[in-house]
Structure formats: C-alpha cells, structure tokens
Short mmCIF file of C-alpha atoms in Angstrom, two decimals:
data_model
loop_
_atom_site.label_atom_id
_atom_site.label_comp_id
_atom_site.label_asym_id
_atom_site.label_seq_id
_atom_site.Cartn_x
_atom_site.Cartn_y
_atom_site.Cartn_z
CA MET A 1 -6.88 4.75 -0.08
CA THR A 2 -6.83 5.74 3.11
CA ILE A 3 -9.36 7.08 5.68
CA PHE A 4 -9.48 9.90 7.55
CA VAL A 5 -11.46 11.15 10.17
CA LEU A 6 -11.87 14.81 11.04
CA VAL A 7 -13.04 16.22 14.11
CA HIS A 8 -12.82 20.03 14.05
CA GLY A 9 -12.58 22.38 17.13
CA LEU A 10 -14.78 24.78 19.53
CA CYS A 11 -17.08 27.14 17.79
CA HIS A 12 -16.40 25.13 14.19
CA GLY A 13 -18.64 22.58 12.19
CA GLY A 14 -17.52 20.32 9.74
CA TRP A 15 -17.34 23.07 7.13
CA ILE A 16 -14.33 24.24 8.12
CA TRP A 17 -12.49 21.02 6.76
CA GLY A 18 -14.46 21.50 3.61
CA PRO A 19 -10.80 22.92 1.04
CA VAL A 20 -8.70 19.88 2.77
CA ALA A 21 -11.39 17.05 2.41
CA ARG A 22 -11.39 17.97 -1.24
CA LEU A 23 -7.73 17.77 -1.54
CA LEU A 24 -7.78 14.90 0.11
CA ARG A 25 -10.51 13.13 -1.99
CA SER A 26 -9.19 14.31 -4.90
CA ALA A 27 -5.83 12.32 -4.18
CA GLY A 28 -8.04 9.26 -3.94
CA HIS A 29 -8.53 9.18 -0.13
CA GLY A 30 -11.91 8.80 2.14
CA VAL A 31 -13.19 11.09 4.21
CA TYR A 32 -15.51 11.89 7.01
CA ALA A 33 -15.64 15.51 8.69
CA PRO A 34 -18.81 15.37 10.89
CA SER A 35 -19.79 17.90 13.01
CA LEU A 36 -19.98 17.55 16.93
CA THR A 37 -23.26 17.74 18.40
CA GLY A 38 -23.97 21.49 19.42
CA MET A 39 -21.78 23.10 16.57
CA GLY A 40 -21.80 23.84 13.06
CA ASP A 41 -24.50 22.58 11.24
CA ARG A 42 -25.83 20.96 14.58
CA ALA A 43 -25.78 24.08 16.42
CA HIS A 44 -29.80 23.94 16.98
CA LEU A 45 -28.71 20.46 19.23
CA LEU A 46 -26.72 22.45 21.82
CA THR A 47 -27.10 21.70 25.47
CA ALA A 48 -25.30 22.19 28.36
CA SER A 49 -24.32 18.38 28.22
CA CYS A 50 -22.85 18.69 25.00
CA GLY A 51 -19.21 18.19 26.28
CA LEU A 52 -16.16 15.91 25.80
CA HIS A 53 -17.96 12.81 26.61
CA LEU A 54 -20.88 13.22 24.26
CA HIS A 55 -18.40 14.11 21.33
CA THR A 56 -15.79 11.29 21.82
CA ARG A 57 -18.72 8.59 22.26
CA GLU A 58 -19.96 9.93 18.49
CA ILE A 59 -17.30 10.09 16.82
CA ALA A 60 -16.50 6.37 18.27
CA ASN A 61 -19.89 5.43 17.01
CA LEU A 62 -18.97 6.75 13.59
CA LEU A 63 -15.69 4.35 13.54
CA ASP A 64 -18.51 1.37 14.52
CA TYR A 65 -21.18 2.14 12.57
CA GLU A 66 -19.63 2.88 9.21
CA ASP A 67 -16.71 -0.36 10.15
CA LEU A 68 -13.94 1.73 9.45
CA ARG A 69 -10.47 0.77 10.25
CA ASP A 70 -7.29 1.85 9.87
CA VAL A 71 -8.23 5.06 10.25
CA VAL A 72 -6.05 8.48 10.45
CA LEU A 73 -8.02 10.48 12.89
CA VAL A 74 -7.23 14.22 12.96
CA GLY A 75 -8.20 16.66 15.75
CA ALA A 76 -7.50 20.29 15.24
CA GLY A 77 -7.83 22.30 18.50
CA TYR A 78 -10.72 20.93 20.58
CA GLY A 79 -10.71 17.96 18.46
CA GLY A 80 -7.05 16.82 19.68
CA MET A 81 -9.14 15.86 23.07
CA VAL A 82 -12.01 14.19 21.01
CA GLY A 83 -9.23 12.21 19.15
CA SER A 84 -7.39 11.17 22.15
CA GLY A 85 -10.80 9.96 24.00
CA VAL A 86 -11.78 8.19 21.19
CA ALA A 87 -8.26 6.34 20.62
CA SER A 88 -8.58 5.00 23.80
CA LEU A 89 -12.22 3.85 23.21
CA LYS A 90 -11.40 2.34 19.75
CA ALA A 91 -7.94 1.81 19.89
CA THR A 92 -7.50 -1.34 17.39
CA ARG A 93 -9.95 0.78 14.66
CA VAL A 94 -7.26 4.23 14.70
CA ALA A 95 -4.04 3.58 13.24
CA HIS A 96 -2.88 7.11 13.21
CA ARG A 97 -3.75 9.75 15.55
CA VAL A 98 -2.71 13.68 13.76
CA TYR A 99 -3.05 16.88 16.20
CA LEU A 100 -3.68 20.01 14.56
CA ASP A 101 -2.37 22.80 16.46
CA ALA A 102 -4.24 20.50 19.24
CA PRO A 103 -3.69 19.29 22.75
CA VAL A 104 -2.08 16.36 23.80
CA PRO A 105 -3.83 15.64 27.08
CA ASP A 106 -2.52 13.61 29.39
CA PRO A 107 -5.09 10.67 31.43
CA GLY A 108 -7.66 12.72 33.82
CA GLU A 109 -7.36 16.02 31.73
CA SER A 110 -9.46 18.02 30.59
CA LEU A 111 -9.37 20.82 27.77
CA LEU A 112 -8.51 23.45 30.80
CA ASP A 113 -5.99 21.44 32.33
CA ALA A 114 -4.31 20.46 28.66
CA LEU A 115 -4.49 23.89 27.23
CA PRO A 116 -4.13 26.60 29.71
CA ALA A 117 -4.77 29.11 26.49
CA ALA A 118 -8.82 27.84 26.93
CA GLY A 119 -8.94 29.38 30.50
CA SER A 120 -7.94 32.81 28.57
CA LEU A 121 -10.46 32.17 26.06
CA LEU A 122 -13.48 31.61 28.39
CA ALA A 123 -11.81 34.60 30.93
CA THR A 124 -12.64 37.16 27.12
CA GLN A 125 -16.29 35.28 26.23
CA ARG A 126 -19.64 35.63 27.24
CA ILE A 127 -21.38 33.08 28.93
CA GLU A 128 -24.68 32.92 29.04
CA GLU A 129 -26.84 30.67 31.71
CA GLY A 130 -23.57 29.49 33.20
CA TRP A 131 -23.26 26.70 30.54
CA ARG A 132 -23.16 28.63 26.96
CA VAL A 133 -20.04 30.09 25.80
CA MET A 134 -19.99 32.61 23.02
CA PRO A 135 -17.85 32.14 19.74
CA PRO A 136 -14.94 35.24 19.79
CA GLU A 137 -14.32 37.72 16.30
CA PRO A 138 -12.53 35.96 13.63
CA GLY A 139 -9.45 38.04 14.33
CA TYR A 140 -9.21 35.60 17.44
CA TRP A 141 -8.24 32.59 14.43
CA GLY A 142 -5.88 34.81 12.60
CA ILE A 143 -8.47 36.47 9.96
CA GLU A 144 -7.54 39.48 8.66
CA ASP A 145 -8.94 39.82 5.40
CA PRO A 146 -12.78 41.25 5.71
CA THR A 147 -14.48 38.93 3.19
CA LEU A 148 -13.07 35.92 5.06
CA ALA A 149 -14.46 37.29 8.37
CA THR A 150 -17.51 38.00 7.50
CA TRP A 151 -17.95 34.40 6.12
CA VAL A 152 -16.69 32.99 9.41
CA ARG A 153 -18.34 34.86 11.67
CA ALA A 154 -21.79 33.67 9.42
CA ARG A 155 -20.50 29.98 10.64
CA VAL A 156 -18.99 29.58 14.18
CA SER A 157 -21.05 28.70 16.92
CA ALA A 158 -21.22 28.95 20.42
CA PHE A 159 -20.29 25.99 22.87
CA ALA A 160 -20.98 24.19 25.89
CA LEU A 161 -18.71 25.18 29.06
CA ALA A 162 -18.34 20.85 29.44
CA THR A 163 -16.21 20.82 26.47
CA CYS A 164 -13.27 22.28 28.65
CA THR A 165 -14.34 20.97 31.95
CA GLU A 166 -15.02 17.18 30.97
CA SER A 167 -11.88 14.60 31.04
CA VAL A 168 -10.43 12.50 28.65
CA GLY A 169 -8.88 8.51 29.15
CA ALA A 170 -5.84 7.98 27.39
CA PRO A 171 -4.81 6.09 24.40
CA SER A 172 -3.76 2.31 25.48
CA ALA A 173 0.02 2.05 25.59
CA THR A 174 -0.14 -1.90 25.02
CA VAL A 175 -2.14 -0.94 21.18
CA ARG A 176 0.72 1.10 18.73
CA GLN A 177 -0.66 3.97 16.71
CA GLU A 178 1.65 6.45 15.24
CA ARG A 179 1.27 9.73 16.58
CA THR A 180 1.71 13.33 14.60
CA PHE A 181 1.71 16.90 15.64
CA LEU A 182 1.71 19.80 13.28
CA TYR A 183 1.63 22.92 14.36
CA GLY A 184 1.84 26.25 13.51
CA GLU A 185 1.84 30.25 15.15
CA ALA A 186 -1.46 30.22 16.15
CA GLY A 187 -0.54 30.57 19.76
CA GLY A 188 -1.61 28.52 22.88
CA GLY A 189 1.67 27.18 23.92
CA TYR A 190 2.20 24.18 20.74
CA ALA A 191 5.66 25.00 20.38
CA GLU A 192 6.74 24.37 23.52
CA LEU A 193 4.45 20.92 23.57
CA ALA A 194 6.25 20.09 20.21
CA LEU A 195 9.36 20.73 22.00
CA ARG A 196 7.94 18.21 24.59
CA LEU A 197 7.13 15.70 22.53
CA MET A 198 10.04 15.44 20.38
CA ALA A 199 12.23 14.74 23.42
CA ARG A 200 9.48 11.94 24.67
CA GLY A 201 10.42 10.27 20.96
CA GLY A 202 7.79 8.85 18.79
CA TRP A 203 6.07 11.08 17.61
CA ARG A 204 6.18 12.85 13.97
CA VAL A 205 6.42 17.05 14.13
CA ARG A 206 5.79 19.34 11.58
CA GLU A 207 5.99 22.73 11.97
CA LEU A 208 4.17 25.63 9.83
CA VAL A 209 5.21 29.02 9.35
CA GLY A 210 2.89 31.26 9.70
CA LYS A 211 0.18 32.90 11.90
CA GLY A 212 -3.52 32.18 11.99
CA ASP A 213 -5.82 29.19 11.54
CA ALA A 214 -4.05 26.91 9.16
CA LEU A 215 -7.66 25.45 8.68
CA LEU A 216 -8.51 28.59 7.50
CA LEU A 217 -5.60 30.38 6.02
CA ARG A 218 -3.26 27.46 4.71
CA PRO A 219 -5.67 24.39 4.01
CA GLU A 220 -3.42 23.28 1.46
CA TRP A 221 -0.50 22.92 3.77
CA VAL A 222 -2.87 20.67 5.64
CA ALA A 223 -3.43 18.74 3.05
CA GLY A 224 -0.14 18.09 1.86
CA GLU A 225 0.72 16.64 5.31
CA LEU A 226 -1.89 14.53 6.00
CA ILE A 227 -1.16 13.57 1.90
CA ALA A 228 2.09 12.74 3.18
CA LEU A 229 1.70 10.66 5.71
CA THR A 230 0.09 7.82 3.29
CA GLU A 231 3.08 7.76 0.97
CA GLU A 232 5.61 6.98 4.00
#
C-alpha cells in the first residue's frame, strides 16, 4: 500500500480530490486530502496570514502527527509550492514528489516568481481589504458544462495574497526523492516547464492531452497516472 498526500491548489479544498481519492482507495492505497486553512471546508478560517508558510507547516505537521513515511506527495497548482516546502522540511518522510499542472520553484521563489500566470490572475480578480483575493469564474479552469460550473462555483473560495508572495525553501539536494511532472493544456507555461525539467534529467514527465483542470475534468487520468507510479 502506498500513502498519497494530496495538496490542492488555490480556491479549492480537499473536495476537489474526491474522485481521485476514491479511485486510489479502491486500488488499495492510503489517501490524505486535507483542505488548507482558509480554503474548502476551512474557508471560514481565512485571514491575511493564510499563506505559503502556514500551509507548508500544516502539511508537514500532518506527516509528523500521522507518522507518515515513504509518502507520495502530490501538489496540484499552488499545491506544488506547498509540496516543495514540505519536501524540504520533511525530506526523509517523502519518497516521491508529484507536480500536477504545478510550478516547480527554485529556492527562495514565491508563486509569483515561479508561475508568472499567477500575476495575470491577480490582475483580473477583485482583491478585498488588500489581501483577500476573490475566486475566478469556473471557466478559468476550462469548465464549460453548466451543471459542473454551478457545482464548482458553490465550492470555490477566496484565498490570501500571502499564498502568492511568500517564498518557499527547496528540497535538500542530498536527499533522494523521485520526481514526476504531470501537465496538460491548462495554461501557465507548463509545457515549457516540462521541457526544462526533461533537459535537467531525473524527472518522469507525462502530458495529458486535453484542455482544462484535470482534477475536475479528467480525474480518471490523474488517478491512473498516480497508480502507475506504484507499479513501476
């Protein structure tokens, strides 16, 4: 049995991993898919301090308190920033880092540094009180079906500006962790990042053909790719 820790992106919560988590559990694996403070079922806790540093610490604490080892840590979108920080703090507990349409930050980078598209999102969204960023419409994630759009609109949440401006530490170069990059045509320059990672070597890179958020539109593909990691 493999233990997967699934970290969602901005505006979402643990709920977005529902279909993927069910498929992973059906295949016999353990799954943790918490909501980061200030989003999802924890949206009522949103404050200006709900940024990358807090989110990194709470996922690191999850690994400690649940005594999780040899974890496959999966970050979607902003969750890739969190995953990189956790892999630095708890390097010996993480066996495999997976980035799903997510930035792969260098040491000291913020989300705005690692993913220029985040700046474009901030420029178009309403920011309240100088720190609360309101969520975009479902079409931002490639959702065209009206029923699904209504379902998503009822669940997305605002997020704090600190998620975009706080910087992350990098995983220790002395600790070996498997690395996988899964990307689709969701924008954000991920195809270019995939080429850079392949050139570096040491990365397993897989492309999803199709547009839009894979967790919302192609969860079976995501689950299949994650299950394949346990079979190699």
